[in-house]
Tab-separated table of C-alpha atoms and ligand atoms in Angstrom:
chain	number	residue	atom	x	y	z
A	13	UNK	CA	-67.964	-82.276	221.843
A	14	UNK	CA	-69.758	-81.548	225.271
A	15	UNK	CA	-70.444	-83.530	227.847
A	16	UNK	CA	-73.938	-81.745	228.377
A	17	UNK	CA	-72.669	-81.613	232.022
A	18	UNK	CA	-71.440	-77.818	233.243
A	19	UNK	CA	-69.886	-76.268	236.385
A	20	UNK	CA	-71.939	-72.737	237.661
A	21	UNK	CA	-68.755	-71.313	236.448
A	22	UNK	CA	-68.927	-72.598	233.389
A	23	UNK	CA	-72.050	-71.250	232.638
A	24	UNK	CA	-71.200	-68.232	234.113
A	25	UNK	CA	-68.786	-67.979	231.588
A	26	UNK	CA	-71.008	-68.934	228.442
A	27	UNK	CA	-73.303	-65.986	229.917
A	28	UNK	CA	-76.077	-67.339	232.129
A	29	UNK	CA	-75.928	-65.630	235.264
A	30	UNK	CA	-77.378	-67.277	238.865
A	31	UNK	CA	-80.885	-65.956	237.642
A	32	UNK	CA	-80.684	-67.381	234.253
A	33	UNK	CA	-79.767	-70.477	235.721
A	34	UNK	CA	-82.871	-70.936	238.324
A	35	UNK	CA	-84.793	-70.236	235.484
A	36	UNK	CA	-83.882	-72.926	233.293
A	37	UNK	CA	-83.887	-75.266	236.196
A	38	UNK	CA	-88.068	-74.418	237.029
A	39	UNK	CA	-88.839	-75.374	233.450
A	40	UNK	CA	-86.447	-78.100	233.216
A	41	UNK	CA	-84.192	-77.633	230.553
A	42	UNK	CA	-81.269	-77.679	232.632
A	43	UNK	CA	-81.123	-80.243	235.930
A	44	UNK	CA	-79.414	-79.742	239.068
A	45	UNK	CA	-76.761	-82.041	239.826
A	46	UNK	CA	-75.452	-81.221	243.383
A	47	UNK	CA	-74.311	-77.706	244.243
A	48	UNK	CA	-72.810	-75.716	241.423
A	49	UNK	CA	-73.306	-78.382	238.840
A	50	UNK	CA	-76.227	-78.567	235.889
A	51	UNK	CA	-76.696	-80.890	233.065
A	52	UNK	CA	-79.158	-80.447	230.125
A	53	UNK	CA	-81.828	-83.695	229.826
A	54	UNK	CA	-79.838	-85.183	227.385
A	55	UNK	CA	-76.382	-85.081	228.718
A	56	UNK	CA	-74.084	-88.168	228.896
A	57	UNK	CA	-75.184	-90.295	231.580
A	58	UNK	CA	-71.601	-91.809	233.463
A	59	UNK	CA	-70.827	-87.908	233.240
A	60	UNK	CA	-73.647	-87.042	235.211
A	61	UNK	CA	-73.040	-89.952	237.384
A	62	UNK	CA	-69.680	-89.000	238.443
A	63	UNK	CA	-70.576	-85.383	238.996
A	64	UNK	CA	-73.661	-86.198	241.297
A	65	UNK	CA	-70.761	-88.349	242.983
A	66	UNK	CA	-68.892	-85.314	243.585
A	67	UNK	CA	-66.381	-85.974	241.467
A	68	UNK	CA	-65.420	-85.788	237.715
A	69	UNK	CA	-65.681	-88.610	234.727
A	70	UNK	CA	-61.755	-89.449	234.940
A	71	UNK	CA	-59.612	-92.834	234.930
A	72	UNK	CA	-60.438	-95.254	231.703
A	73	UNK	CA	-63.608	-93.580	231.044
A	74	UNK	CA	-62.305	-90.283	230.651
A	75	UNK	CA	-60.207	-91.896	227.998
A	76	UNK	CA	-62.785	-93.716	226.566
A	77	UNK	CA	-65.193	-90.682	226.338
A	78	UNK	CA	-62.013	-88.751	224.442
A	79	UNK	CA	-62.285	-91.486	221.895
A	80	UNK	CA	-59.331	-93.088	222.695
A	81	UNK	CA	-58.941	-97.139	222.203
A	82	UNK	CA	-59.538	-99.363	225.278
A	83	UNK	CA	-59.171	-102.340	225.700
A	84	UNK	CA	-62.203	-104.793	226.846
A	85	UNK	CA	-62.684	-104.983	230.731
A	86	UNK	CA	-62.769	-101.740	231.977
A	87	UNK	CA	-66.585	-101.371	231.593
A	88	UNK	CA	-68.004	-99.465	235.300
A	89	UNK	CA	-67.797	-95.913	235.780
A	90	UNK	CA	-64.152	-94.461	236.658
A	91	UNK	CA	-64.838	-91.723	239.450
A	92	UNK	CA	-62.286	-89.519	240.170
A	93	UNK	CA	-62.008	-87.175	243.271
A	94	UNK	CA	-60.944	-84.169	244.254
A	95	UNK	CA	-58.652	-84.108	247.615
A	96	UNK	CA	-61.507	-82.021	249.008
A	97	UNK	CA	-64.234	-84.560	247.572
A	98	UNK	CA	-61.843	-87.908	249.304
A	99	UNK	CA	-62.669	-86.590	252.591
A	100	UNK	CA	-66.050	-88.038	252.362
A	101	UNK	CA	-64.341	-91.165	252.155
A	102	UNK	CA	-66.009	-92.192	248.538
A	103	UNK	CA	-64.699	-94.443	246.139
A	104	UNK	CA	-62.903	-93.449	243.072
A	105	UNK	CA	-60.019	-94.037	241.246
A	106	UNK	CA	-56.561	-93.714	242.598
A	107	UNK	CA	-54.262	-91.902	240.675
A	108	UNK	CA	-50.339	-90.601	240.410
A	109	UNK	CA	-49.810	-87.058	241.586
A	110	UNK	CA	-51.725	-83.993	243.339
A	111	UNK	CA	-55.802	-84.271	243.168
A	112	UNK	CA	-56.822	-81.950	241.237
A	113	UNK	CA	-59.774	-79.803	241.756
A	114	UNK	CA	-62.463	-80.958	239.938
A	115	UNK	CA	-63.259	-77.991	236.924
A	116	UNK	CA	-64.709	-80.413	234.104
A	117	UNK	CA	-67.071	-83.591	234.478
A	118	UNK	CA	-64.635	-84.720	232.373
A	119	UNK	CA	-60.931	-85.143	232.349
A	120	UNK	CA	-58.634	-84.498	230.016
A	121	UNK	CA	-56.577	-87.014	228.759
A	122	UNK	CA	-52.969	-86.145	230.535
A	123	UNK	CA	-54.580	-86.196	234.016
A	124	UNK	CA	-57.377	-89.326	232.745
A	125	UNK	CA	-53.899	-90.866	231.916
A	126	UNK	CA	-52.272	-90.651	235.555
A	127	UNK	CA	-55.768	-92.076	237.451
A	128	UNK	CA	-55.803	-95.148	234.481
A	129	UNK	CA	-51.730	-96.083	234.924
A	130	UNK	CA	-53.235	-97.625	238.326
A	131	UNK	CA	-56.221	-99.241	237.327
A	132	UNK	CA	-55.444	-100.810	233.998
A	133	UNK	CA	-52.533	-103.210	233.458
A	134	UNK	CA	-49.488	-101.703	231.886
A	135	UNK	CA	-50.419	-103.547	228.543
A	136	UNK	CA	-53.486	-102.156	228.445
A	137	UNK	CA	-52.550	-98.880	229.759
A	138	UNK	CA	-49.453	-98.500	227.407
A	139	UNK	CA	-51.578	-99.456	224.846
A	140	UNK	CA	-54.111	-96.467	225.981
A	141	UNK	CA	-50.989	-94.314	225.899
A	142	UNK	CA	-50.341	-95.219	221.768
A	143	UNK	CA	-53.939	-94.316	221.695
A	144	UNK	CA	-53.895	-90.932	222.704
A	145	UNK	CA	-50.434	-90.044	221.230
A	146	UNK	CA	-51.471	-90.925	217.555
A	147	UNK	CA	-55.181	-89.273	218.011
A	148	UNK	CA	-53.478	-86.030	219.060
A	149	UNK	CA	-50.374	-86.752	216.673
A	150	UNK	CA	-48.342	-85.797	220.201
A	151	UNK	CA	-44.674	-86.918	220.682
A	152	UNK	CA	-43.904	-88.561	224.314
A	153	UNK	CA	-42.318	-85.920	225.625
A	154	UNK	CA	-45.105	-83.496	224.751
A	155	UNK	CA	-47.262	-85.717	226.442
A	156	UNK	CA	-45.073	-86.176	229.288
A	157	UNK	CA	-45.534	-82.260	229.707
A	158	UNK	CA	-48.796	-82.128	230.065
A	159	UNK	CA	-48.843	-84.660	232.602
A	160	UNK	CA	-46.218	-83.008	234.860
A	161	UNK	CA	-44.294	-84.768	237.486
A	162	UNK	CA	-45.006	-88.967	236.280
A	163	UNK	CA	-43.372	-91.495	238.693
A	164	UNK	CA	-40.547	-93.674	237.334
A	165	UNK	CA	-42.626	-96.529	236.619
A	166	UNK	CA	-44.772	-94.463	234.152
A	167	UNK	CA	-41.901	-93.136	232.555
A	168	UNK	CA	-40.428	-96.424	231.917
A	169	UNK	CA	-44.406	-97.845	230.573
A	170	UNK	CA	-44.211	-94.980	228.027
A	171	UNK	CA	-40.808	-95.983	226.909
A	172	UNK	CA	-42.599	-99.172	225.076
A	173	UNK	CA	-45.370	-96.556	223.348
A	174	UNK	CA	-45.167	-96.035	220.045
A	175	UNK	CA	-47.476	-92.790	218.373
A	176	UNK	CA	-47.609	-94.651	214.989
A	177	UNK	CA	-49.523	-97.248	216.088
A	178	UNK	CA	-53.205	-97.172	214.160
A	179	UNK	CA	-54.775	-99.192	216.354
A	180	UNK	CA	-55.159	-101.556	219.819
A	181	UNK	CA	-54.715	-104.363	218.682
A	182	UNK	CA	-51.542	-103.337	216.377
A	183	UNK	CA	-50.521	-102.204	220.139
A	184	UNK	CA	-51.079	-105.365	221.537
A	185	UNK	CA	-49.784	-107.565	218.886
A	186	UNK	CA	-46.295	-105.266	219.009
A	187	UNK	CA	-46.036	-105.186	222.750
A	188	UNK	CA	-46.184	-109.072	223.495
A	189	UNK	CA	-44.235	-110.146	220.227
A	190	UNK	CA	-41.320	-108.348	221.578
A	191	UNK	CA	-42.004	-109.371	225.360
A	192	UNK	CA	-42.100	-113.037	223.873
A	193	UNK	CA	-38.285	-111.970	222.477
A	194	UNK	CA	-39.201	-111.585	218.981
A	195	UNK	CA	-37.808	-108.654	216.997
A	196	UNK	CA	-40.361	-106.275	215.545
A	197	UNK	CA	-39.951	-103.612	212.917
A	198	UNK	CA	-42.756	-100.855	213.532
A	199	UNK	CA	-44.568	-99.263	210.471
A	200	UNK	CA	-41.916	-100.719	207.937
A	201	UNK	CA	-41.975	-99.506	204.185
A	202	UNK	CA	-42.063	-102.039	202.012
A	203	UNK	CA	-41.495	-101.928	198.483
A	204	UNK	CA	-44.488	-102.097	195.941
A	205	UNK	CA	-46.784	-103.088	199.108
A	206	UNK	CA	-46.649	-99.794	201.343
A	207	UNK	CA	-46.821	-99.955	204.998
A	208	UNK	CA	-47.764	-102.344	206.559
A	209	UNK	CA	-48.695	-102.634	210.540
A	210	UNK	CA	-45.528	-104.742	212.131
A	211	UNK	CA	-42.632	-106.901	210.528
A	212	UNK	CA	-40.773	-110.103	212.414
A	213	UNK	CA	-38.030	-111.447	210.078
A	214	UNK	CA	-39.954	-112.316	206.233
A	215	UNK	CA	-43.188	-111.756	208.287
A	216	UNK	CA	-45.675	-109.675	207.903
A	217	UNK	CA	-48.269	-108.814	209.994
A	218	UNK	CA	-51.519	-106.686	209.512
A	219	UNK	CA	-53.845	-106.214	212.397
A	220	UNK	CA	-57.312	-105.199	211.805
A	221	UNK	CA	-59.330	-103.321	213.890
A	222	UNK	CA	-62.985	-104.384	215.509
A	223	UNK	CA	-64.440	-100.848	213.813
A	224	UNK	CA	-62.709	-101.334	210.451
A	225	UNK	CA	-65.120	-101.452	208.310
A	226	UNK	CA	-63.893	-103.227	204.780
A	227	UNK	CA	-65.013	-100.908	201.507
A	228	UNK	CA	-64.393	-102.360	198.103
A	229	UNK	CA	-61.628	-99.855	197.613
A	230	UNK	CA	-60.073	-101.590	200.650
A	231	UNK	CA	-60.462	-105.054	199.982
A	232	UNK	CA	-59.292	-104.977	196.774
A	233	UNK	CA	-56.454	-102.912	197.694
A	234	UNK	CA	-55.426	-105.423	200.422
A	235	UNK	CA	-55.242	-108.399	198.140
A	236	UNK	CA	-53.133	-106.340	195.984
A	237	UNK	CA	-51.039	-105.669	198.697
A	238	UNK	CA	-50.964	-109.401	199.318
A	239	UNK	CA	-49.697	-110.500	195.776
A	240	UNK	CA	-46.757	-107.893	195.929
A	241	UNK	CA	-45.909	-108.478	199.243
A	242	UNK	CA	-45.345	-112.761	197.909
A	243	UNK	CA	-43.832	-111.673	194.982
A	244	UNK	CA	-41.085	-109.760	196.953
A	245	UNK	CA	-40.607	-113.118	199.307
A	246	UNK	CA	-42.900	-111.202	202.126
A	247	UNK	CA	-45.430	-113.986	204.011
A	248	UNK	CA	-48.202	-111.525	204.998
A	249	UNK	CA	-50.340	-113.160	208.111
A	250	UNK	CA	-54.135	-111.125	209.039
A	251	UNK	CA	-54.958	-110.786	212.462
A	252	UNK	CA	-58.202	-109.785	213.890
A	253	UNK	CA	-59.463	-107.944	217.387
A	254	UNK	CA	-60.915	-111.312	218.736
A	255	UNK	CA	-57.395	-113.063	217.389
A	256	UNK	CA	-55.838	-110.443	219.793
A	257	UNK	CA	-58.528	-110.289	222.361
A	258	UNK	CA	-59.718	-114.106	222.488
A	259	UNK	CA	-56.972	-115.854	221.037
A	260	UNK	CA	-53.990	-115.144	221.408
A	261	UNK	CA	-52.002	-117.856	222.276
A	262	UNK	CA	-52.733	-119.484	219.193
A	263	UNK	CA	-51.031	-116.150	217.107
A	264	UNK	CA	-48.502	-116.626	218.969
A	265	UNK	CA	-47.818	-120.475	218.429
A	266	UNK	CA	-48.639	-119.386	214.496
A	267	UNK	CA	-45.640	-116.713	214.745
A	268	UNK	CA	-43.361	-119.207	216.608
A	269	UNK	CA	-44.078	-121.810	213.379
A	270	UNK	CA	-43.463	-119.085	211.066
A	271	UNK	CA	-40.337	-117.802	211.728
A	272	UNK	CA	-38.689	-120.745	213.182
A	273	UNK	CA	-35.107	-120.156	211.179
A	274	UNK	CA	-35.373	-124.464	210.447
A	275	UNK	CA	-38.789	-124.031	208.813
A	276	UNK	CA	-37.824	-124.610	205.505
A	277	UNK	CA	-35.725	-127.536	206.464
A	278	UNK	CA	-38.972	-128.906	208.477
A	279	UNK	CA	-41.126	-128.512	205.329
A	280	UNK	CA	-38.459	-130.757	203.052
B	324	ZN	ZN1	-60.007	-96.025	237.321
């Protein structure tokens, strides 16, 4: 996957030389961004933006452009600079550690990682964090090495990621169940059902993705799931991205009701 945006020296290196390059510029099939940057006609436009900024697509939307699941709210164009590009005294995104020199319009998603640990809140970022980890089916630690020296607060952030995670809003859900004190089993086997998403107590919970797109296969399977999971004394609860998103609170007040240890005495 490209970007459609390239440095001289990366064309250089795919075997257009200075000449080559002038060329394609007069009869417009490849655009001058600023000096030492081209993009083809069709290449992605917040790429091109950043670049003609002077600096690279980095921060949320690097992540978001590696495919990576973000939460709503980070919607402008992340800029990040070089230290030689900050002298100019643009805006961009403020990130953890040495700048960089700018060798991509985009980022990769170690360094992306560092710029978005400032701009997005640690929820969201953490959540980020999951993302990448189960995309590139990474350990912490590995991607802890690719990031180099993190400061302490980052390091403690990736202490609540989990790489299993399938999706956001499983993040999500996990992250403020336990920072509302409940207990929460990750990924759980469970027999004749499978895995399911997240476990509290009898409770089980199944968080469905915005994109997840419901096949026949898949519905059927999940009321199957549902039937075994009751027979074995399991309460299964469905959540949704706008549950997650939009309405939260009232997931949470369901959960609460749930798993209150007197509930069966309340329903005498
Ligand atoms: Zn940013």
């Amino acid at each position: 996957m490209s970007t459609g945006v390239f440095s001289a020296a990366e064309l250089r290196r795919s075997g257009f030389d200075d000449s080559d390059v002038r060329k394609e510029v007069r009869v417009g099939s490849l655009i001058r961004l600023r000096a030492g940057w081209y993009a083809i006609p069709t290449a992605d436009p917040a790429a091109m933006h950043a670049v003609r900024m002077g600096g690279a697509l980095g921060c949320v939307s690097a992540l978001r452009w590696h495919g990576l699941w973000i939460a709503p709210g980070y919607e402008g164009v992340h800029v990040r600079f070089s230290k030689h590009g900050k002298h100019t005294r643009r805006p961009g995104c403020q990130g953890y550690g040495a700048q960089a020199p700018v060798a991509t319009a985009v980022d990769p998603v170690a360094s992306a990682l560092k710029y978005a640990a400032k701009c997005m809140s640690a929820e969201d970022w953490i959540t980020a964090c999951d993302s990448a980890l189960n995309k590139a089916r990474q350990t912490v630690s590995g991607l802890q090495d690719e990031m180099g020296p993190i400061p302490k607060k980052m390091h403690l952030l990736m202490e609540k990621c989990d790489r299993n995670s399938q999706s956001g809003t499983e993040s999500l859900t996990r992250l403020r169940l336990r920072a509302a004190g409940f207990k929460v089993i990750t990924q759980p086997p469970i027999p004749d059902v499978g895995r399911v998403d997240l476990r509290v107590g009898r409770l089980l919970i199944e968080c469905d993705s915005k994109d997840h797109h419901t096949s026949l296969a898949d519905y059927q399977n999940d009321r199957r799931r549902d039937r075994a999971a009751l027979r074995g004394g399991w309460l299964t609860m469905r959540i949704t991205y706008d549950d997650v998103l939009y309405g939260w609170d009232g997931v949470l007040d369901d959960v609460r009701a749930i798993t209150r240890p007197d509930r069966h005495r309340i329903r005498r």
